[in-house]
Coordinates of C-alpha atoms in Angstrom, one line a residue:
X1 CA 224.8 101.3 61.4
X2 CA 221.8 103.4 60.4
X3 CA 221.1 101.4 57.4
X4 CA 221.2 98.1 59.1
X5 CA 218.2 100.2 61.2
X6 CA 216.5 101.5 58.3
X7 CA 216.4 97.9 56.9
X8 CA 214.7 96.0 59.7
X9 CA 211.6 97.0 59.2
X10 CA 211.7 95.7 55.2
X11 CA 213.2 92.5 56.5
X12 CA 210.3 92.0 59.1
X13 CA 207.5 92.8 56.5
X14 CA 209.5 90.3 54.2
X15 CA 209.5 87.5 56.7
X16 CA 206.3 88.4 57.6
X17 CA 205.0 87.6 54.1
X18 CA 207.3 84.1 53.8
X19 CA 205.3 83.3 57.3
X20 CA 201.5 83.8 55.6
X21 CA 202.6 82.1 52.1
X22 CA 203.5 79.0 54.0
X23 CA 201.0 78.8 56.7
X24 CA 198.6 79.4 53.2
X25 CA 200.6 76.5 51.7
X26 CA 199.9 74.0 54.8
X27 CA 196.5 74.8 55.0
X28 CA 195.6 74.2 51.4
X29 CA 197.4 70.7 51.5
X30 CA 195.9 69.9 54.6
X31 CA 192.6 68.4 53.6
X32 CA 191.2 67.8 50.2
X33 CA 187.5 69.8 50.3
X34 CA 186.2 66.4 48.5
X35 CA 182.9 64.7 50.2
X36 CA 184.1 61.3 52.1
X37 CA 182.6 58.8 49.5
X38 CA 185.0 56.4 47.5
X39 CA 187.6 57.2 45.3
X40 CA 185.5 58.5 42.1
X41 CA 186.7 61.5 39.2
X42 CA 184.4 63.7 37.6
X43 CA 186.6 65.7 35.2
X44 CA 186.1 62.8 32.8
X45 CA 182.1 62.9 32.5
X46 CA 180.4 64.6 29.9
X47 CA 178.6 66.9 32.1
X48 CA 180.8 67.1 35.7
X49 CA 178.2 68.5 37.2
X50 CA 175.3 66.8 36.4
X51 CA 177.3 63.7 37.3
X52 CA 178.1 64.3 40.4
X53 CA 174.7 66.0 41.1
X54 CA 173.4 62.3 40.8
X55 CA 176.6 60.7 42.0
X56 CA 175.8 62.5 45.1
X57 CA 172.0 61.9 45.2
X58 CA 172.7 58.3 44.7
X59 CA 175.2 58.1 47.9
X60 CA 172.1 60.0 50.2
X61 CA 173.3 63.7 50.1
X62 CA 171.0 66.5 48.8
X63 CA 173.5 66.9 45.5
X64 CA 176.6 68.5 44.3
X65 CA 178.8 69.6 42.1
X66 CA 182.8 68.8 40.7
X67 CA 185.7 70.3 42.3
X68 CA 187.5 70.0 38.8
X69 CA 191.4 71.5 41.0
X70 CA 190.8 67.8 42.9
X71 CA 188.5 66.2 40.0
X72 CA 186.0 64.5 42.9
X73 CA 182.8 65.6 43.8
X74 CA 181.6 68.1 46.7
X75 CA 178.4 66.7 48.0
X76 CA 175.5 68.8 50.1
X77 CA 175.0 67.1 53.5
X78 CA 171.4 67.0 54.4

């Protein structure tokens, strides 16, 4: 009976950990960080960056740069 006791508090830090991996997991598959512009890739370009920097431009935002994880662009609002 005293190890069952002893071995609560491991199981409660375990499931404690389970609980912030998934809650991590939901979070980062909740919403993609990508600007709301039409479907467009950047990993392709030549220079990511500097293609989105003008894709962004071009679709009135102040710039950006390529999420390469997504391959989209993140644009600066105004």
């Amino acid at each position: 009976m005293l190890s069952k006791i002893k071995t609560l508090p491991k199981f409660a830090a375990a499931l404690a950990v389970a609980a912030a991996l998934v809650f991590g997991t939901t979070q980062a598959l909740a919403g993609s960080p990508c600007s709301p512009l039409p479907q467009h890739t950047c990993n392709d370009k030549g220079d990511p960056n500097d293609w989105c920097w003008w894709f962004c431009v071009d679709n009135e935002y102040e710039g950006g740069s390529c999420l390469t994880a997504f391959d989209c662009c993140l644009c600066l609002e105004k």
